[in-house]
PDB file of C-alpha atoms in Angstrom:
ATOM      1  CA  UNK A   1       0.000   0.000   0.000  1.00 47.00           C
ATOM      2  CA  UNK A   2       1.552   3.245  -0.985  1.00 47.00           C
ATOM      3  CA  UNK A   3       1.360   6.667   0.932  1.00 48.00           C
ATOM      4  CA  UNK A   4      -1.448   8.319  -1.550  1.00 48.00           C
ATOM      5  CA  UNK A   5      -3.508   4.894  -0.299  1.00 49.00           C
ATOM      6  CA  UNK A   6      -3.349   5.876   2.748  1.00 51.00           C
ATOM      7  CA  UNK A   7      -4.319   9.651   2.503  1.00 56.00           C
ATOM      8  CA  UNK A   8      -7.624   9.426   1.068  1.00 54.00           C
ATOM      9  CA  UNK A   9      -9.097  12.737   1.062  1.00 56.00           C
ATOM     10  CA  UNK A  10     -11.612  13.470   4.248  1.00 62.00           C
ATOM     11  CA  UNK A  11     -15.033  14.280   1.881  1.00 65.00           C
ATOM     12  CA  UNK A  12     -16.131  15.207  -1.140  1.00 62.00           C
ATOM     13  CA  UNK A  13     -14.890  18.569  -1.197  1.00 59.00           C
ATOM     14  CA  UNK A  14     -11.579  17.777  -0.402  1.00 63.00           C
ATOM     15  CA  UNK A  15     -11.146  15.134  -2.961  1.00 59.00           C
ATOM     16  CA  UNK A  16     -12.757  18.283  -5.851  1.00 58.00           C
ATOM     17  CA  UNK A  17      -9.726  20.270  -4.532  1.00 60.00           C
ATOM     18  CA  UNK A  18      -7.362  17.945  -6.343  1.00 60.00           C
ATOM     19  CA  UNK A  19      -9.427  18.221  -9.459  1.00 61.00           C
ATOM     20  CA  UNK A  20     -10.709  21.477  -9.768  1.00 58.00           C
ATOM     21  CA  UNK A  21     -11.410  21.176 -13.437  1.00 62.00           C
ATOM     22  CA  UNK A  22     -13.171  18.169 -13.354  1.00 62.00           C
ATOM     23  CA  UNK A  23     -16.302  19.820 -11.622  1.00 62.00           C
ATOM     24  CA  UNK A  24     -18.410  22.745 -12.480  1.00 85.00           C
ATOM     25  CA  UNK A  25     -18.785  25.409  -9.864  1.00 90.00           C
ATOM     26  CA  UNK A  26     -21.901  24.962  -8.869  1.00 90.00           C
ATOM     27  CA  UNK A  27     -20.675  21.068  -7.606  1.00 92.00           C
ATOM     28  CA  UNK A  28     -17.796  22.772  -5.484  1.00 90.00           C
ATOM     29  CA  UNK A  29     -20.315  24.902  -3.533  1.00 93.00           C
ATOM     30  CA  UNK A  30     -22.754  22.440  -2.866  1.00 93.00           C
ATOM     31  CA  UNK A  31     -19.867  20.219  -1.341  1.00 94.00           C
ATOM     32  CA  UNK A  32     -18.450  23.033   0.094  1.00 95.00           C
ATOM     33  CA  UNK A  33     -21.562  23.862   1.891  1.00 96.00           C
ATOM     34  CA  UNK A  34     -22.527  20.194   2.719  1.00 96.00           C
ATOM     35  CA  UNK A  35     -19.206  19.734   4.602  1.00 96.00           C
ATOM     36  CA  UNK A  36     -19.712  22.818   6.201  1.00 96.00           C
ATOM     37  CA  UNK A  37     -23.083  22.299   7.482  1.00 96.00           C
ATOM     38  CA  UNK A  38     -21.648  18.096   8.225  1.00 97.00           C
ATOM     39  CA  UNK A  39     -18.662  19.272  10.034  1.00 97.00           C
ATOM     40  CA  UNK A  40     -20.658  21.852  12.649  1.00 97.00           C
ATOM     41  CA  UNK A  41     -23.441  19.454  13.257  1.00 97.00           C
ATOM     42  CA  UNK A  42     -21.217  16.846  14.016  1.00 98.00           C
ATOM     43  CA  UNK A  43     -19.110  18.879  16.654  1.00 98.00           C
ATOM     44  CA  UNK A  44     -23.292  20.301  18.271  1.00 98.00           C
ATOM     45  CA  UNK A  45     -23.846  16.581  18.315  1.00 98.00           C
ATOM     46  CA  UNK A  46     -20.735  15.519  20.258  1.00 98.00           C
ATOM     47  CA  UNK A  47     -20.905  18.434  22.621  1.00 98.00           C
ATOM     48  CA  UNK A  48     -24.863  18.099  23.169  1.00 98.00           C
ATOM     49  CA  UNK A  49     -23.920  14.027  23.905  1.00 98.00           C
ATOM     50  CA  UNK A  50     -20.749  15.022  26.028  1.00 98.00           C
ATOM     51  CA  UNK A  51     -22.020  17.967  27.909  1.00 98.00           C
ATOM     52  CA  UNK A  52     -25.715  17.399  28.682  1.00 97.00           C
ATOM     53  CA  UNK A  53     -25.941  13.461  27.304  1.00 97.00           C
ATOM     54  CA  UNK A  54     -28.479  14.166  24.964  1.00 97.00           C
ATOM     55  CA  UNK A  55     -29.544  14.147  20.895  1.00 97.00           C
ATOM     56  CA  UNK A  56     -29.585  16.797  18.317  1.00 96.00           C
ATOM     57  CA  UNK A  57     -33.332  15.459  17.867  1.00 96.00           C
ATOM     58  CA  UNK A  58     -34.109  15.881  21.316  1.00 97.00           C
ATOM     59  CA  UNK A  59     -32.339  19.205  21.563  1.00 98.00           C
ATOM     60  CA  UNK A  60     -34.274  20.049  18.191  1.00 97.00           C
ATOM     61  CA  UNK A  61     -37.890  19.317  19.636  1.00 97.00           C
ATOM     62  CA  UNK A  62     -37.384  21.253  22.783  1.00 98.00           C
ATOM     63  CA  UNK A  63     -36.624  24.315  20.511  1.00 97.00           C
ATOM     64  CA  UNK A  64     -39.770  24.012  19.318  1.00 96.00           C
ATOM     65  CA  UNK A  65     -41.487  23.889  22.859  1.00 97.00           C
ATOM     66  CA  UNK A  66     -39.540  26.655  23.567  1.00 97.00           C
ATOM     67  CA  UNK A  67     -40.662  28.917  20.966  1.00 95.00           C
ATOM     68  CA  UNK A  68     -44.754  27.600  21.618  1.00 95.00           C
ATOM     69  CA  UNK A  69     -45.093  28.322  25.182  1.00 90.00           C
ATOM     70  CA  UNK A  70     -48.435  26.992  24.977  1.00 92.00           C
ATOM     71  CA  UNK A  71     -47.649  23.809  23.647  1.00 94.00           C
ATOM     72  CA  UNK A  72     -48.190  22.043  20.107  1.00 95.00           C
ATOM     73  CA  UNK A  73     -50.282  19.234  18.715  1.00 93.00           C
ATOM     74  CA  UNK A  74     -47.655  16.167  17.999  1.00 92.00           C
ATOM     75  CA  UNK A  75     -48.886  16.067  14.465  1.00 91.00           C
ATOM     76  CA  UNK A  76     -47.461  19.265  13.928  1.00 93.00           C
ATOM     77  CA  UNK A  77     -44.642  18.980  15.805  1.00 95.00           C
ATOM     78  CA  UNK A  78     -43.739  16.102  13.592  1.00 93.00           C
ATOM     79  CA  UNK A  79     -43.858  18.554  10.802  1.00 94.00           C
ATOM     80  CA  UNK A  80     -42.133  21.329  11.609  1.00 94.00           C
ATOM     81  CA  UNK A  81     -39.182  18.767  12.602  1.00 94.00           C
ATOM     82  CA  UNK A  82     -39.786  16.862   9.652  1.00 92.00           C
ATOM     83  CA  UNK A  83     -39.918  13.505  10.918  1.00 91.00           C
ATOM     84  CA  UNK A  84     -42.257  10.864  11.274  1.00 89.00           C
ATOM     85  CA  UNK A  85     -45.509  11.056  13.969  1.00 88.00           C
ATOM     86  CA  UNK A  86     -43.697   7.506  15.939  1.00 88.00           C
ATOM     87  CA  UNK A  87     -39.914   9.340  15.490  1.00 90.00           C
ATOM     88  CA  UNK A  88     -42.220  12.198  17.775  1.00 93.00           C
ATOM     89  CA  UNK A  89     -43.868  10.207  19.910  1.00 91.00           C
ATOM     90  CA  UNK A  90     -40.999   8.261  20.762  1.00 93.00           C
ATOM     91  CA  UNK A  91     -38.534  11.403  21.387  1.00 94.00           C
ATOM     92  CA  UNK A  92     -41.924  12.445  24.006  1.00 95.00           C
ATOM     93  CA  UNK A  93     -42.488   9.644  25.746  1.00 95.00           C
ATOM     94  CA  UNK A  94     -38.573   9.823  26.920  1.00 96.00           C
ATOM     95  CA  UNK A  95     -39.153  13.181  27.805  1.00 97.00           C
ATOM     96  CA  UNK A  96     -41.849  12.740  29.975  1.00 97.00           C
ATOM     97  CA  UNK A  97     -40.716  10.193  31.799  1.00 97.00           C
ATOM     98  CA  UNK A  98     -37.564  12.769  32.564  1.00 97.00           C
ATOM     99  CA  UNK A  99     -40.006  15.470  33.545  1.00 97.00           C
ATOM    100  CA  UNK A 100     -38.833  17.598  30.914  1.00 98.00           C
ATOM    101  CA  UNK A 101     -42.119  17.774  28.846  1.00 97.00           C
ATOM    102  CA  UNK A 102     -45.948  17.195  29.891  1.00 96.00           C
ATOM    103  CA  UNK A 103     -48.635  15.630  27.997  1.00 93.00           C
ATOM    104  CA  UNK A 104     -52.504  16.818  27.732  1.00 90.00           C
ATOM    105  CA  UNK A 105     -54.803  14.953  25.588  1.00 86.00           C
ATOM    106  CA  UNK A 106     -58.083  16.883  24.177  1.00 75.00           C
ATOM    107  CA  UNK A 107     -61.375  16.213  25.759  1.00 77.00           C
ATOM    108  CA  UNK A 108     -62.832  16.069  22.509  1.00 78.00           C
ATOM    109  CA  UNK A 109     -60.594  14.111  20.420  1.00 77.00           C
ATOM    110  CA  UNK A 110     -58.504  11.614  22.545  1.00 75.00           C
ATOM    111  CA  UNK A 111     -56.160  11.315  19.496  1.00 77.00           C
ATOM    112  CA  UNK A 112     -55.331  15.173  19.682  1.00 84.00           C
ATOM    113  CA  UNK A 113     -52.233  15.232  22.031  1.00 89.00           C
ATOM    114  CA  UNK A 114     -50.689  18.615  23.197  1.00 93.00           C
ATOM    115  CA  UNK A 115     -46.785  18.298  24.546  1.00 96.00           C
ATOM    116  CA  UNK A 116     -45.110  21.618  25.897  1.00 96.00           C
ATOM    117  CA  UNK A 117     -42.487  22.232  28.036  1.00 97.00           C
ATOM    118  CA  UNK A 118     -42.438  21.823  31.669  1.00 97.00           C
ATOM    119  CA  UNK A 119     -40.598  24.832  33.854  1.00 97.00           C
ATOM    120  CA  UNK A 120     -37.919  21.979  34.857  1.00 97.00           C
ATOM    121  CA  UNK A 121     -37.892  21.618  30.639  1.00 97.00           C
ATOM    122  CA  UNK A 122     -37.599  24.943  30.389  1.00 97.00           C
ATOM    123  CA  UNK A 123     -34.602  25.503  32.815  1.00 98.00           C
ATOM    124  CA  UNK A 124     -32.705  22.617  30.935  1.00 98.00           C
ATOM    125  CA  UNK A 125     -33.418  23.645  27.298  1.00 98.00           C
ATOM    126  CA  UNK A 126     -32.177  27.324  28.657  1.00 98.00           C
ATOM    127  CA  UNK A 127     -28.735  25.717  29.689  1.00 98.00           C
ATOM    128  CA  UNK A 128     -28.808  23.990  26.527  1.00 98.00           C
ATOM    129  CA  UNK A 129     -29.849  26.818  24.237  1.00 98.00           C
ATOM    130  CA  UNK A 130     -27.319  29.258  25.942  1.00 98.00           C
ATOM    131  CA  UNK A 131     -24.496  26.342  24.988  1.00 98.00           C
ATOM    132  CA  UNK A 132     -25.706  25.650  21.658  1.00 98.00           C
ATOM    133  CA  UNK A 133     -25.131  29.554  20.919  1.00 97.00           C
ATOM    134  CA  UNK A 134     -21.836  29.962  21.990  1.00 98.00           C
ATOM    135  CA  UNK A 135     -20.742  26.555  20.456  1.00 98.00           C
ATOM    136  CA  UNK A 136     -21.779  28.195  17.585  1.00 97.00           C
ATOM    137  CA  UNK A 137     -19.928  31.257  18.060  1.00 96.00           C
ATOM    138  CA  UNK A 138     -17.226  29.590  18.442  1.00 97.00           C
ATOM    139  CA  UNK A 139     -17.553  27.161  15.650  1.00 97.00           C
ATOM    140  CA  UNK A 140     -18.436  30.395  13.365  1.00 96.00           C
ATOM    141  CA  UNK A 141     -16.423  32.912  14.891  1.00 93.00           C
ATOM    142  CA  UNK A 142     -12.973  32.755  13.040  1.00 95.00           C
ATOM    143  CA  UNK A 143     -15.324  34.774  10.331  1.00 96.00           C
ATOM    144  CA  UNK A 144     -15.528  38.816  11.622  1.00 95.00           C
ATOM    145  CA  UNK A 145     -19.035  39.752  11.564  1.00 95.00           C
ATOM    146  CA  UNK A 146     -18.850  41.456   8.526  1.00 97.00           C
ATOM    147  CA  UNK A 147     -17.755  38.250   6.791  1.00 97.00           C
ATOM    148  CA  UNK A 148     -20.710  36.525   8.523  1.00 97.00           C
ATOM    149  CA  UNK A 149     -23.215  39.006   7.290  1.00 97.00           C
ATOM    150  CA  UNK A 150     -21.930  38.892   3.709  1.00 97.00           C
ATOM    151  CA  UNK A 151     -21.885  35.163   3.810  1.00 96.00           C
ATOM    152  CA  UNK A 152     -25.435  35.423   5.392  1.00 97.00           C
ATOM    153  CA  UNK A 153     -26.740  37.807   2.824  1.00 97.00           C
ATOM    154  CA  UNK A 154     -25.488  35.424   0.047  1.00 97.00           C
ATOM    155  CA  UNK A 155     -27.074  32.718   1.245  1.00 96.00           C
ATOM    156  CA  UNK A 156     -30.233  34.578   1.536  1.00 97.00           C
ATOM    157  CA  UNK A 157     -29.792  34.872  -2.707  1.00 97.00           C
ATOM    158  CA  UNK A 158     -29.099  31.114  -2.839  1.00 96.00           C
ATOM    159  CA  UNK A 159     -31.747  29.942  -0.791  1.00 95.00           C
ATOM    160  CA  UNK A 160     -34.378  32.167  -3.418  1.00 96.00           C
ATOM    161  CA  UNK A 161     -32.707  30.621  -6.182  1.00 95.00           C
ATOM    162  CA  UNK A 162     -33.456  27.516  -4.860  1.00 94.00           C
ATOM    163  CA  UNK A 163     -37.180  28.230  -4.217  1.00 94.00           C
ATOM    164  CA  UNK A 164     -37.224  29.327  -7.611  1.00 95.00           C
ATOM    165  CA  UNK A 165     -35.772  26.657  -9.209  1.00 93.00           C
ATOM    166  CA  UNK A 166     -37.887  24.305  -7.023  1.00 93.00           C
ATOM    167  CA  UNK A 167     -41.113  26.393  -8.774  1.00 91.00           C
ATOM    168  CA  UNK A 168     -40.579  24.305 -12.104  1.00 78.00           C
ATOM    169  CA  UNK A 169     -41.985  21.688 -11.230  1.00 57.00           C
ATOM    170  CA  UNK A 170     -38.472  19.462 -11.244  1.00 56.00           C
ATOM    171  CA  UNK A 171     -38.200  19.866 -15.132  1.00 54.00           C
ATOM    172  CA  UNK A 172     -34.007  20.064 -15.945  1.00 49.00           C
TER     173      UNK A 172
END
């Protein structure tokens, strides 16, 4: 086995970086922002398992309880997190049994389930959230805030070309 065996490159953008002409630009970006967005949410997901032993998803769902201080119907919960209704319920149930979120079924529709916060929830997804923030600060923070608003704003122009593009019905 010879040395360049060994050194294979780290992801897909790395490997493109050898081969700069073999890709269009619009390839390099997309890896470049896939391995950004990989490399952060792997570090959030070690910290959130080393620090408070818990999941992104778990983490993820309590940020939605946090922002509906009322609560929210599991069926839309699932939504807005994109998952399935049993990923939901599943990610609940260990919640509740750890006092961190509480349960009230409707009186007129015993299928209609309601999950918010409790205040010992909201005390831990505080410590979290406060964490989470300054992880990210430091994960981000090599880039002056200048540089982060520029990168921000051009994102903001991606993310319409992408809704845009979406728009035709899928037709390349």
């Amino acid at each position: 086995m010879t040395e360049t065996d060994i050194s294979e490159p780290l992801d897909a953008e790395t490997g493109l970086h050898a081969r700069p002409n073999d890709h269009r630009t619009e390839l390099r970006l997309w890896l470049r922002l896939l391995t950004c967005a990989n490399l952060i949410e792997a570090e959030i997901r070690k910290r959130l398992r080393e620090r408070f032993a818990t999941t992104l998803p778990r983490f993820d769902l309590m940020a939605q309880l946090e922002r509906a201080p009322d609560g929210i119907m599991l069926g839309e919960l699932s939504r807005r997190m994109m998952v399935s209704n049993g990923n939901v319920t599943g990610l609940v149930e260990r919640l509740v049994q750890e006092g961190l979120l509480e349960r009230q079924v409707s009186e007129t529709d015993r299928r209609a389930v309601r999950v918010r916060l409790t205040p010992h929830g909201q005390t831990v997804f505080a410590e979290m959230a406060k964490a989470h923030g300054d992880w990210l600060g430091e994960l981000i923070g090599a880039m002056d805030e200048s540089a982060q608003e520029d990168l921000w704003a051009r994102l903001g122009v991606l993310k319409a070309s992408v809704h845009k593009a979406s728009e035709h019905d899928g037709a390349c």
